[in-house]
mmCIF file of C-alpha atoms in Angstrom:
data_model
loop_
_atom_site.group_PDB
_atom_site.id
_atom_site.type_symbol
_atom_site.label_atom_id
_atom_site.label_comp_id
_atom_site.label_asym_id
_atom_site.label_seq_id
_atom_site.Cartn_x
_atom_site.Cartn_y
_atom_site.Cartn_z
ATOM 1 C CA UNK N 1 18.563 -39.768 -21.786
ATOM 2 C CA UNK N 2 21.055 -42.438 -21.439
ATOM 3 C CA UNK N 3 24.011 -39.972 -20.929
ATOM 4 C CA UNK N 4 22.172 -38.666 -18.301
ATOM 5 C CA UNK N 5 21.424 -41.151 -16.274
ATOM 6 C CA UNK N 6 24.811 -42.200 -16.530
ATOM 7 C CA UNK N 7 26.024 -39.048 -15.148
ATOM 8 C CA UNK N 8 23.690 -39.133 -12.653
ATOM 9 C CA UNK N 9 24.832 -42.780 -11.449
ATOM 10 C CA UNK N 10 28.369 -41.596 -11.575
ATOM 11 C CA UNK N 11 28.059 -38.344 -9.427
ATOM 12 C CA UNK N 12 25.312 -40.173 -6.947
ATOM 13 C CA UNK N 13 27.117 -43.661 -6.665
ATOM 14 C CA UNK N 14 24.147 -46.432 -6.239
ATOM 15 C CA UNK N 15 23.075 -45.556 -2.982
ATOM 16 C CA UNK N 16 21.428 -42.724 -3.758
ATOM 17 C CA UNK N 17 19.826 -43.943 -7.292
ATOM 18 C CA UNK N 18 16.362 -44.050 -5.641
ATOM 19 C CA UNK N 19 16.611 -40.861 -4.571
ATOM 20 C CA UNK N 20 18.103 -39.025 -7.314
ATOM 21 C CA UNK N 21 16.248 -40.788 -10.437
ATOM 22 C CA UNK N 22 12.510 -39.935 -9.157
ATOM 23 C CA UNK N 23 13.992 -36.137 -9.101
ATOM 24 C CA UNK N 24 15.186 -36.222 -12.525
ATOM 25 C CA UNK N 25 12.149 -37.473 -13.565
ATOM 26 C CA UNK N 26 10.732 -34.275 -11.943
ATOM 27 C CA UNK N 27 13.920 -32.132 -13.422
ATOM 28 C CA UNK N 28 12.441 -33.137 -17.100
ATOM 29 C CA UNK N 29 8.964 -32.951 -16.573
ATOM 30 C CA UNK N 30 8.997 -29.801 -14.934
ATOM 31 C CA UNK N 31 11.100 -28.435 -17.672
ATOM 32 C CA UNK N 32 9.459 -29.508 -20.404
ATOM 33 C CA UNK N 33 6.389 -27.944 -19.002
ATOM 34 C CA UNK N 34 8.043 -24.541 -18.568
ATOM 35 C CA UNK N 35 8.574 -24.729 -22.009
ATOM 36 C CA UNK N 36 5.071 -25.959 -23.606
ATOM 37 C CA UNK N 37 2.830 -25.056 -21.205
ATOM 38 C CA UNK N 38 2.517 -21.390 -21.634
ATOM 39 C CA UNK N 39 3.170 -21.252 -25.126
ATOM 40 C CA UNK N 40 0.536 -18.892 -27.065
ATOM 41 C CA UNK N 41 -1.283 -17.929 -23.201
ATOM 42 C CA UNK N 42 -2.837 -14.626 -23.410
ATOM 43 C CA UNK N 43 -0.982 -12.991 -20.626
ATOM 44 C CA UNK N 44 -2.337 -9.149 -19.690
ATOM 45 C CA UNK N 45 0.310 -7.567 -17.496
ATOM 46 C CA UNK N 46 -0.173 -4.337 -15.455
ATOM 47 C CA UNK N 47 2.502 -1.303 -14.518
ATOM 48 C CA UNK N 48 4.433 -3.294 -17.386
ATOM 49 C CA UNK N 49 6.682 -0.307 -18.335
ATOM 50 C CA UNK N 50 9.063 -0.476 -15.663
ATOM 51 C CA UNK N 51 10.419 -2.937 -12.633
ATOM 52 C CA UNK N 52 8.955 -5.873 -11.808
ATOM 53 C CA UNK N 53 6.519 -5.562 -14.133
ATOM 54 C CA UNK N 54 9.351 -5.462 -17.120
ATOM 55 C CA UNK N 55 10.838 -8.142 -15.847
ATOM 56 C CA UNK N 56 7.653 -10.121 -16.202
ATOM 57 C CA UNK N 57 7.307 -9.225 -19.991
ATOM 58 C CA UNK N 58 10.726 -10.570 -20.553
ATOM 59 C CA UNK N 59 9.976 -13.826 -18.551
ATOM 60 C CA UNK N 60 6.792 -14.190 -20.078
ATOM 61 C CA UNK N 61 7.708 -13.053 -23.503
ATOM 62 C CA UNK N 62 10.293 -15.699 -23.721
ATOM 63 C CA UNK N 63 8.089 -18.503 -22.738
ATOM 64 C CA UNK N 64 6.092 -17.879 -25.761
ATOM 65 C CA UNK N 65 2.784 -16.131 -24.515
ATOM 66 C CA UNK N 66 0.531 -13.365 -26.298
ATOM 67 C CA UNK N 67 1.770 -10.132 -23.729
ATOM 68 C CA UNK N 68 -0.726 -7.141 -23.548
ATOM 69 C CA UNK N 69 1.324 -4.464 -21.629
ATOM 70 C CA UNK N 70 -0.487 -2.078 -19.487
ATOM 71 C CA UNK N 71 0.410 0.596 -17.907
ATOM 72 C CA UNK N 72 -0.104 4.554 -17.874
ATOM 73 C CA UNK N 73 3.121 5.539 -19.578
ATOM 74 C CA UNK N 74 2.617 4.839 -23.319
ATOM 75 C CA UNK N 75 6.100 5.841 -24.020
ATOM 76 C CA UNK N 76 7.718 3.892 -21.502
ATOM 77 C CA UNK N 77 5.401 0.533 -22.838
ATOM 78 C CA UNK N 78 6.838 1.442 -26.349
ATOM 79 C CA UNK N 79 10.444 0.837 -25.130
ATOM 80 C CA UNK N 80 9.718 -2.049 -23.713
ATOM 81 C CA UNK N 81 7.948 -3.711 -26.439
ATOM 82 C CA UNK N 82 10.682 -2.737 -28.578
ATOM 83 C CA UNK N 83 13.620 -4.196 -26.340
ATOM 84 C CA UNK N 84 11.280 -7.496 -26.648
ATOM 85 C CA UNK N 85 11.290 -7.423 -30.150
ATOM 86 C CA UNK N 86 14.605 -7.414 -30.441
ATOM 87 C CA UNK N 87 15.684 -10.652 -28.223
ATOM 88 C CA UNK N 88 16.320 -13.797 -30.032
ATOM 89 C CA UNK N 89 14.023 -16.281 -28.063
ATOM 90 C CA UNK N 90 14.670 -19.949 -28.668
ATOM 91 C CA UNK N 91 11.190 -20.646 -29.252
ATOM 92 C CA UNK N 92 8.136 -18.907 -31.259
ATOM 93 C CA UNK N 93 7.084 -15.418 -29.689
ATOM 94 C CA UNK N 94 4.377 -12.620 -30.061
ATOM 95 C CA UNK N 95 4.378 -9.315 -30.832
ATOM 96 C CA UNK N 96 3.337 -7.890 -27.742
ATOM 97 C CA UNK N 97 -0.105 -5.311 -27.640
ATOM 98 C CA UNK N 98 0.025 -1.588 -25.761
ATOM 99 C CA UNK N 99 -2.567 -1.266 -23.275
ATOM 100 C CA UNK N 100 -2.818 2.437 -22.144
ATOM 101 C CA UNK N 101 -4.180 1.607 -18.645
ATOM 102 C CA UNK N 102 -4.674 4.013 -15.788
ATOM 103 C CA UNK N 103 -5.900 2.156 -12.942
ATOM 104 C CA UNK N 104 -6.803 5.309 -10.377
ATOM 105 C CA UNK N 105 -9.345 5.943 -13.141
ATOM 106 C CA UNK N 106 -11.656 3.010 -12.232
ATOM 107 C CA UNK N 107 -15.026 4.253 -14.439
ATOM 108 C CA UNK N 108 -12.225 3.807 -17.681
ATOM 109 C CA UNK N 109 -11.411 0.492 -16.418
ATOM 110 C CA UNK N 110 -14.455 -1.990 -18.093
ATOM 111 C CA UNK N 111 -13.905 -0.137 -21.428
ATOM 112 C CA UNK N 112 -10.260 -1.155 -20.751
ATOM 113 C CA UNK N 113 -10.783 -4.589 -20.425
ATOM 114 C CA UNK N 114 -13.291 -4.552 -23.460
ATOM 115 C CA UNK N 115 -10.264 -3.605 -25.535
ATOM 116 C CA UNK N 116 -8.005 -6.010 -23.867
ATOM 117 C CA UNK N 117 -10.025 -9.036 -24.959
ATOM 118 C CA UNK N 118 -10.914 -7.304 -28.449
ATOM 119 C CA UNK N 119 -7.493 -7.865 -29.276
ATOM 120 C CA UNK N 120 -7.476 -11.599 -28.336
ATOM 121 C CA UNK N 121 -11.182 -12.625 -27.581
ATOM 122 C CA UNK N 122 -9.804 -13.702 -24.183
ATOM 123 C CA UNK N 123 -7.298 -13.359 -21.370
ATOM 124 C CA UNK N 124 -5.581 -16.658 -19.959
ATOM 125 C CA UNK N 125 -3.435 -14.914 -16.810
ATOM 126 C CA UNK N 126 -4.026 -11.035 -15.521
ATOM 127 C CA UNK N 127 -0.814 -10.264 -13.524
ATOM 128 C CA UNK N 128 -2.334 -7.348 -10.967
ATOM 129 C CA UNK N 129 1.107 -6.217 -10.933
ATOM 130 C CA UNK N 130 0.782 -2.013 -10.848
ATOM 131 C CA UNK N 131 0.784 -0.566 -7.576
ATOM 132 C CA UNK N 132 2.157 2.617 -5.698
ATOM 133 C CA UNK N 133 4.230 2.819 -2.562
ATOM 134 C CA UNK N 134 3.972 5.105 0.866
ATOM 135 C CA UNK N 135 6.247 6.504 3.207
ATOM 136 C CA UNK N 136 4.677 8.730 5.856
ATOM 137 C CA UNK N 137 2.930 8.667 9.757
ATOM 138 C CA UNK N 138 -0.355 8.205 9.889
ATOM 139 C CA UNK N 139 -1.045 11.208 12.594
ATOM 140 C CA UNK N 140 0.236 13.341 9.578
ATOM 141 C CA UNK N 141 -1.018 11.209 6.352
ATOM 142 C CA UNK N 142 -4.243 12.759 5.019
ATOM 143 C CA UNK N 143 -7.408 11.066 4.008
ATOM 144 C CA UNK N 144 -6.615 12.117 0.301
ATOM 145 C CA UNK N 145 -3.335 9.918 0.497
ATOM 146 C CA UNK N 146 -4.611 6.815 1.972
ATOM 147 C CA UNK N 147 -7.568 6.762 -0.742
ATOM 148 C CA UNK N 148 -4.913 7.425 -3.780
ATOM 149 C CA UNK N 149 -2.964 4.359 -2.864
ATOM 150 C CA UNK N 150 -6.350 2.251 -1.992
ATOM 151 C CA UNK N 151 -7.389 3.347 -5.137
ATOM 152 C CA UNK N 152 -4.618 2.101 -7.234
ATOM 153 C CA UNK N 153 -3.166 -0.752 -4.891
ATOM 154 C CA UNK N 154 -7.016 -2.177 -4.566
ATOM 155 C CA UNK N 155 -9.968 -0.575 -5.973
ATOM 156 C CA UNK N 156 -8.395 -0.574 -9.509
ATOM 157 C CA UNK N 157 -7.025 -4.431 -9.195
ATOM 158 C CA UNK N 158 -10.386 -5.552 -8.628
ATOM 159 C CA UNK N 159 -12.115 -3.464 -11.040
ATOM 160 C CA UNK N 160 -9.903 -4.871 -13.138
ATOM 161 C CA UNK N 161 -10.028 -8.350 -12.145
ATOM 162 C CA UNK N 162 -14.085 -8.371 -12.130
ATOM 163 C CA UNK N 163 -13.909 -6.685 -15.842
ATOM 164 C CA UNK N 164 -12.271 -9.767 -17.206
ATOM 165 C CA UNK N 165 -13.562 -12.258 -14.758
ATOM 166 C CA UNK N 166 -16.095 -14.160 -17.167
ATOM 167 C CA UNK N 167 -13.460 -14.363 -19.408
ATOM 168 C CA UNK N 168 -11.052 -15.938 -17.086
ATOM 169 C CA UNK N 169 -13.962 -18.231 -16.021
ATOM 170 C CA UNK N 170 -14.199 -19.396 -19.334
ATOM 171 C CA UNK N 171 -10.930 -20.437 -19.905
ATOM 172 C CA UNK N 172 -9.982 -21.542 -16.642
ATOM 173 C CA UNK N 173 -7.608 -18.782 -16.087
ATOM 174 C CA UNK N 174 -5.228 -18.008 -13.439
ATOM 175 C CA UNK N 175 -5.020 -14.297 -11.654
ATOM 176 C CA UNK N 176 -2.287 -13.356 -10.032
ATOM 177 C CA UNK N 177 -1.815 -10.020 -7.361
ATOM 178 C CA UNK N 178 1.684 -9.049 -6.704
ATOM 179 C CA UNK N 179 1.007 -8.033 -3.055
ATOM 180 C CA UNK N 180 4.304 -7.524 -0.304
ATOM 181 C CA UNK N 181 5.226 -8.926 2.460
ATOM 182 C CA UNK N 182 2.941 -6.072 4.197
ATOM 183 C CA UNK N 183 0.406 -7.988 2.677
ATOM 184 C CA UNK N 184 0.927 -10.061 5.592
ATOM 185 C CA UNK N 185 2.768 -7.913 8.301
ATOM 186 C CA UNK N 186 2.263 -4.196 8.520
ATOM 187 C CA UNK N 187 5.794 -1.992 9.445
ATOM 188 C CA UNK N 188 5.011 1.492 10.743
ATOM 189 C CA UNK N 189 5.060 4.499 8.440
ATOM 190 C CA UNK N 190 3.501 2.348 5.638
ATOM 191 C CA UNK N 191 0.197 2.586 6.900
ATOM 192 C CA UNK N 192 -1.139 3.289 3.438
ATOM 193 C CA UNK N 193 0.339 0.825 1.676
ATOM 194 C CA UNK N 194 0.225 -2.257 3.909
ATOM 195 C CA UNK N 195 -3.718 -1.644 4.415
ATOM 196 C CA UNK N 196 -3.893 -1.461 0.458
ATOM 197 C CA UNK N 197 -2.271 -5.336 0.572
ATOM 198 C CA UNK N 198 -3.655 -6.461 3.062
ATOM 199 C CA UNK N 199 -6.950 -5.641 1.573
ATOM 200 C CA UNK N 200 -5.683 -6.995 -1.727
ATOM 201 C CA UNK N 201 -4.969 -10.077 0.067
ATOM 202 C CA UNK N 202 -8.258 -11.194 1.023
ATOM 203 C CA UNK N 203 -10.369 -10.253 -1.537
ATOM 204 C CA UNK N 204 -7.664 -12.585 -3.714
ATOM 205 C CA UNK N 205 -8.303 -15.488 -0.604
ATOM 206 C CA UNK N 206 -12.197 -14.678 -1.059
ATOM 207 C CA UNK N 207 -11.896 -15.100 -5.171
ATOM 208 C CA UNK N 208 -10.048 -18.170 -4.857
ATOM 209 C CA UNK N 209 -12.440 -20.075 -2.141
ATOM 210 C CA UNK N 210 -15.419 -18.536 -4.395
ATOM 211 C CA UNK N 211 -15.077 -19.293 -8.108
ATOM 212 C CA UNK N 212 -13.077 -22.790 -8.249
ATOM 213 C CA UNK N 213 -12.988 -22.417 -12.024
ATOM 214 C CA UNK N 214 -10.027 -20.191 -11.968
ATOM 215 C CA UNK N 215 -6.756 -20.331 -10.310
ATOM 216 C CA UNK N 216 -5.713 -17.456 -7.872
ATOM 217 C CA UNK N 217 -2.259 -16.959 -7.105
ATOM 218 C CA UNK N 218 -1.293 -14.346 -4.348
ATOM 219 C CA UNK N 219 2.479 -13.214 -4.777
ATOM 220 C CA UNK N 220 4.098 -11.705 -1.130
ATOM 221 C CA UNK N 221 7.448 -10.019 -2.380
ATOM 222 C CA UNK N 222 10.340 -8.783 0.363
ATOM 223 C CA UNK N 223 12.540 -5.950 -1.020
ATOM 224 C CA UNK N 224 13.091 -5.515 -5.025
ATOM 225 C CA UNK N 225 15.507 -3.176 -6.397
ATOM 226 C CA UNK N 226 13.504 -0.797 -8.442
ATOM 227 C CA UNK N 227 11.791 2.612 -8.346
ATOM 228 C CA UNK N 228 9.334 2.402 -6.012
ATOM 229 C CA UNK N 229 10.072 3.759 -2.991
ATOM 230 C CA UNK N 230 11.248 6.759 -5.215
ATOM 231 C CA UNK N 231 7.815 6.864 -6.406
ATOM 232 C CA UNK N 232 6.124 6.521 -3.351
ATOM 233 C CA UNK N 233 4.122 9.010 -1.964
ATOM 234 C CA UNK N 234 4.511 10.749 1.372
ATOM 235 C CA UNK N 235 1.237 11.574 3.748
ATOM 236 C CA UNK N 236 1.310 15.198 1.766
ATOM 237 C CA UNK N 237 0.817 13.546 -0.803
ATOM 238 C CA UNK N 238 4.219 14.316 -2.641
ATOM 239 C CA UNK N 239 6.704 12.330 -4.217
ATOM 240 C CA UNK N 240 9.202 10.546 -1.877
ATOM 241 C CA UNK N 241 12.037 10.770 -4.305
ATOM 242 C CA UNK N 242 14.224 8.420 -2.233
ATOM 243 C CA UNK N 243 16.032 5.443 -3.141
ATOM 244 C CA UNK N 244 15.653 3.352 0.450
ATOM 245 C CA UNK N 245 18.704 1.492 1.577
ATOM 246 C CA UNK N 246 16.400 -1.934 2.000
ATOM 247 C CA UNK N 247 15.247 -1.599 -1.247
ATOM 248 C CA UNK N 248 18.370 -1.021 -3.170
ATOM 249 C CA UNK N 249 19.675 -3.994 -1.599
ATOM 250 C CA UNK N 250 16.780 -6.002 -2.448
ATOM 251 C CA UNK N 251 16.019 -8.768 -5.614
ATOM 252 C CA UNK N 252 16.510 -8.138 -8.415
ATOM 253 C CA UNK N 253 13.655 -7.893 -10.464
ATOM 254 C CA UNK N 254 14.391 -10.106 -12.831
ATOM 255 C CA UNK N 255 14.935 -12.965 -10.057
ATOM 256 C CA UNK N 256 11.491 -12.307 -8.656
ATOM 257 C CA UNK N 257 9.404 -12.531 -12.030
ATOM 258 C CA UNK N 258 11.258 -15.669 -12.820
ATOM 259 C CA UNK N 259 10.272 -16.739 -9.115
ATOM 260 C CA UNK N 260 6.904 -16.025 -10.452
ATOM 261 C CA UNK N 261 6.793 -17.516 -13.773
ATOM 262 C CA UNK N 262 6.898 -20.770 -11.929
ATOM 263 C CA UNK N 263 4.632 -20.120 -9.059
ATOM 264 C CA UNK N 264 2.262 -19.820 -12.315
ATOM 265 C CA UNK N 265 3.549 -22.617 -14.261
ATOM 266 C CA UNK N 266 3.472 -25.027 -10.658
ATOM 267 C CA UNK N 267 -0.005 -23.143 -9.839
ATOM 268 C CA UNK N 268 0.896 -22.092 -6.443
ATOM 269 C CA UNK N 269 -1.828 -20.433 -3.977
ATOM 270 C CA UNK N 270 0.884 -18.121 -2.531
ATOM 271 C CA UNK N 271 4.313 -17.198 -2.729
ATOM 272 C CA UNK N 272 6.762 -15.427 -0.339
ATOM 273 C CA UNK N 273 9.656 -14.227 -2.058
ATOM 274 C CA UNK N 274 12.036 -13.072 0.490
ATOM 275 C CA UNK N 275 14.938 -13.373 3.272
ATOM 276 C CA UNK N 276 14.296 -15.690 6.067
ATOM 277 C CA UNK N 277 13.846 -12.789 8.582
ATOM 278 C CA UNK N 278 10.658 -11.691 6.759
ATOM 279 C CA UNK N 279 9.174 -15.083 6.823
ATOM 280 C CA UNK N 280 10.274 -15.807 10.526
ATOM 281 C CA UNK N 281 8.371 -12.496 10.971
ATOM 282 C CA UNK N 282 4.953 -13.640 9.391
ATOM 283 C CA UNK N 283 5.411 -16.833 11.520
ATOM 284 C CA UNK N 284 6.291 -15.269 14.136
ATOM 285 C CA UNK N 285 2.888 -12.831 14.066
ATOM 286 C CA UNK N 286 0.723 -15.597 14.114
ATOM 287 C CA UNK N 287 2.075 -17.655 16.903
ATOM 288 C CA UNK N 288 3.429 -15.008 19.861
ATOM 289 C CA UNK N 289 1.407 -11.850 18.614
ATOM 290 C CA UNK N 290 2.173 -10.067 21.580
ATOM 291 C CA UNK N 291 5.684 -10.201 21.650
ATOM 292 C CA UNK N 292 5.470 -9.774 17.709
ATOM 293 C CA UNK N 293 4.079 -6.100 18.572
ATOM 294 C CA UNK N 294 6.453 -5.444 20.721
ATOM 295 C CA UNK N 295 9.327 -5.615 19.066
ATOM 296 C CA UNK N 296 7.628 -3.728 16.214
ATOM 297 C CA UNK N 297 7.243 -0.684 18.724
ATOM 298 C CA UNK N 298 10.500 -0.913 19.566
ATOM 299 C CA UNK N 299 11.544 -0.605 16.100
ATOM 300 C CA UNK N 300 8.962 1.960 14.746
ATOM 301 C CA UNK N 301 10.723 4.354 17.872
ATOM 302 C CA UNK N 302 13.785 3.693 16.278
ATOM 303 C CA UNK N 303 12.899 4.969 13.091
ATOM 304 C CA UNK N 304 11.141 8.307 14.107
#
């Protein structure tokens, strides 16, 4: 401790002592509870076989909690739990648990979380990570669509969520929803998706103010650099198969789970992980509406 302080008097100088000491103070403390405060947390992670939601079981993994992996590709769970296995962590880990978890079936989904807590008795943080992306216009977008990715992006999240909810109670647990920056702001030609969020988004705002025993973190991603938009499905209902521009230019997805392994650790309400031009936008929206609309016009003409 005393090498460090020195170093920190000779990089700062003593004018800005006051300044710098209270923030290493912070520095350890904050690190220190990285480290020991999620150690053995039962941590129950959905669409955990690729993306973001990989990137979360290495974050988590590594910080020493008990990961159930869920998702509706067994196979592709499998390779991630063995790529976990095989990291040498610097502190004790788990031997993460297979979860085969389809979340458009929402009658399977209380039988689901029955197994989930079988396996520990209990679930500290649910990570509502699983979702499914749109690309189409709504004048063309069937009905069928627009329920398949309500269904998955907010039907099966809360089904989910109200499965394990007296467990969560009972341990003062945290849930987290992975929403998107349409969560907040809808773009044209993602009709589906952004009402799925934005949906998400208040019933997460509504579980929060309602049930003060539990923590409820809302997460608003920009662009990430994975699959989905390849994924996504179009207002026919088939696959997009595209890789968009925006999103393989976006975070990676290793940045934005680590973003969110401390929105979890700091208990944060919300968190907006993106450019500045997204968040101007949000601002923006609230505060000159009108002129916020506009310029979205202008932009969805561009992109017919």
């Amino acid at each position: 401790m005393d090498v460090v302080l020195e170093t920190v008097f000779n990089l700062c100088g003593t004018d800005l002592l006051p300044v710098a000491i209270p923030l290493l103070i912070y520095w350890i403390y904050r690190s220190r509870k990285i480290k020991n405060d999620l150690k053995g947390k039962v941590v129950l992670i959905t669409g955990a076989n690729s993306g973001l939601g990989e990137a979360l079981a290495y974050v988590f993994y590594t910080a020493g909690c008990k990961l159930i992996l869920a998702a509706r590709r067994v196979d592709q769970l499998e390779r991630v739990k063995s790529d976990l296995l095989k990291l040498n962590a610097e502190s004790e880990t788990f031997e993460p648990v297979i979860l085969p978890l389809d979340l458009s079936e929402l009658e399977t989904i209380p039988q689901k979380a029955l197994e989930a807590l079988e396996t520990y008795k209990q679930v500290n943080i649910l990570i509502n990570n699983a979702g499914i992306s749109f690309r189409g216009n709504i004048v063309e977008t069937s009905l069928e669509v627009h329920m398949k990715v309500m269904c998955v992006n907010y039907f099966g999240q809360i089904a989910l969520t109200k499965a394990l909810l007296p467990s969560l109670i009972k341990c003062n647990g945290h849930v987290l929803a992975v929403s998107s920056i349409q969560g907040r702001i809808a773009l044209p030609f993602r009709s589906a998706y952004a009402a799925s969020k934005h949906a998400l988004q208040a019933y997460m705002e509504c579980l929060r103010a309602e049930i003060p025993e539990i923590k409820v973190s809302v997460i608003n991603p920009g662009y990430i650099k994975t699959n989905l938009s390849v994924n996504a499905v179009t207002g026919s209902g088939e696959v997009y198969g595209v890789l968009d521009t925006s999103t393989e230019k976006g975070y990676t997805p290793k940045y934005v789970a680590e973003e969110i392994l401390r929105a979890v650790i700091m208990e944060k309400k919300e968190l907006i992980v993106s450019p500045l031009l997204p968040k101007m936008a949000i601002l923006f929206r609230i505060l000159t509406p009108s002129l916020f609309f506009y310029f979205i016009r202008l932009w969805a003409k561009r992109k017919k």
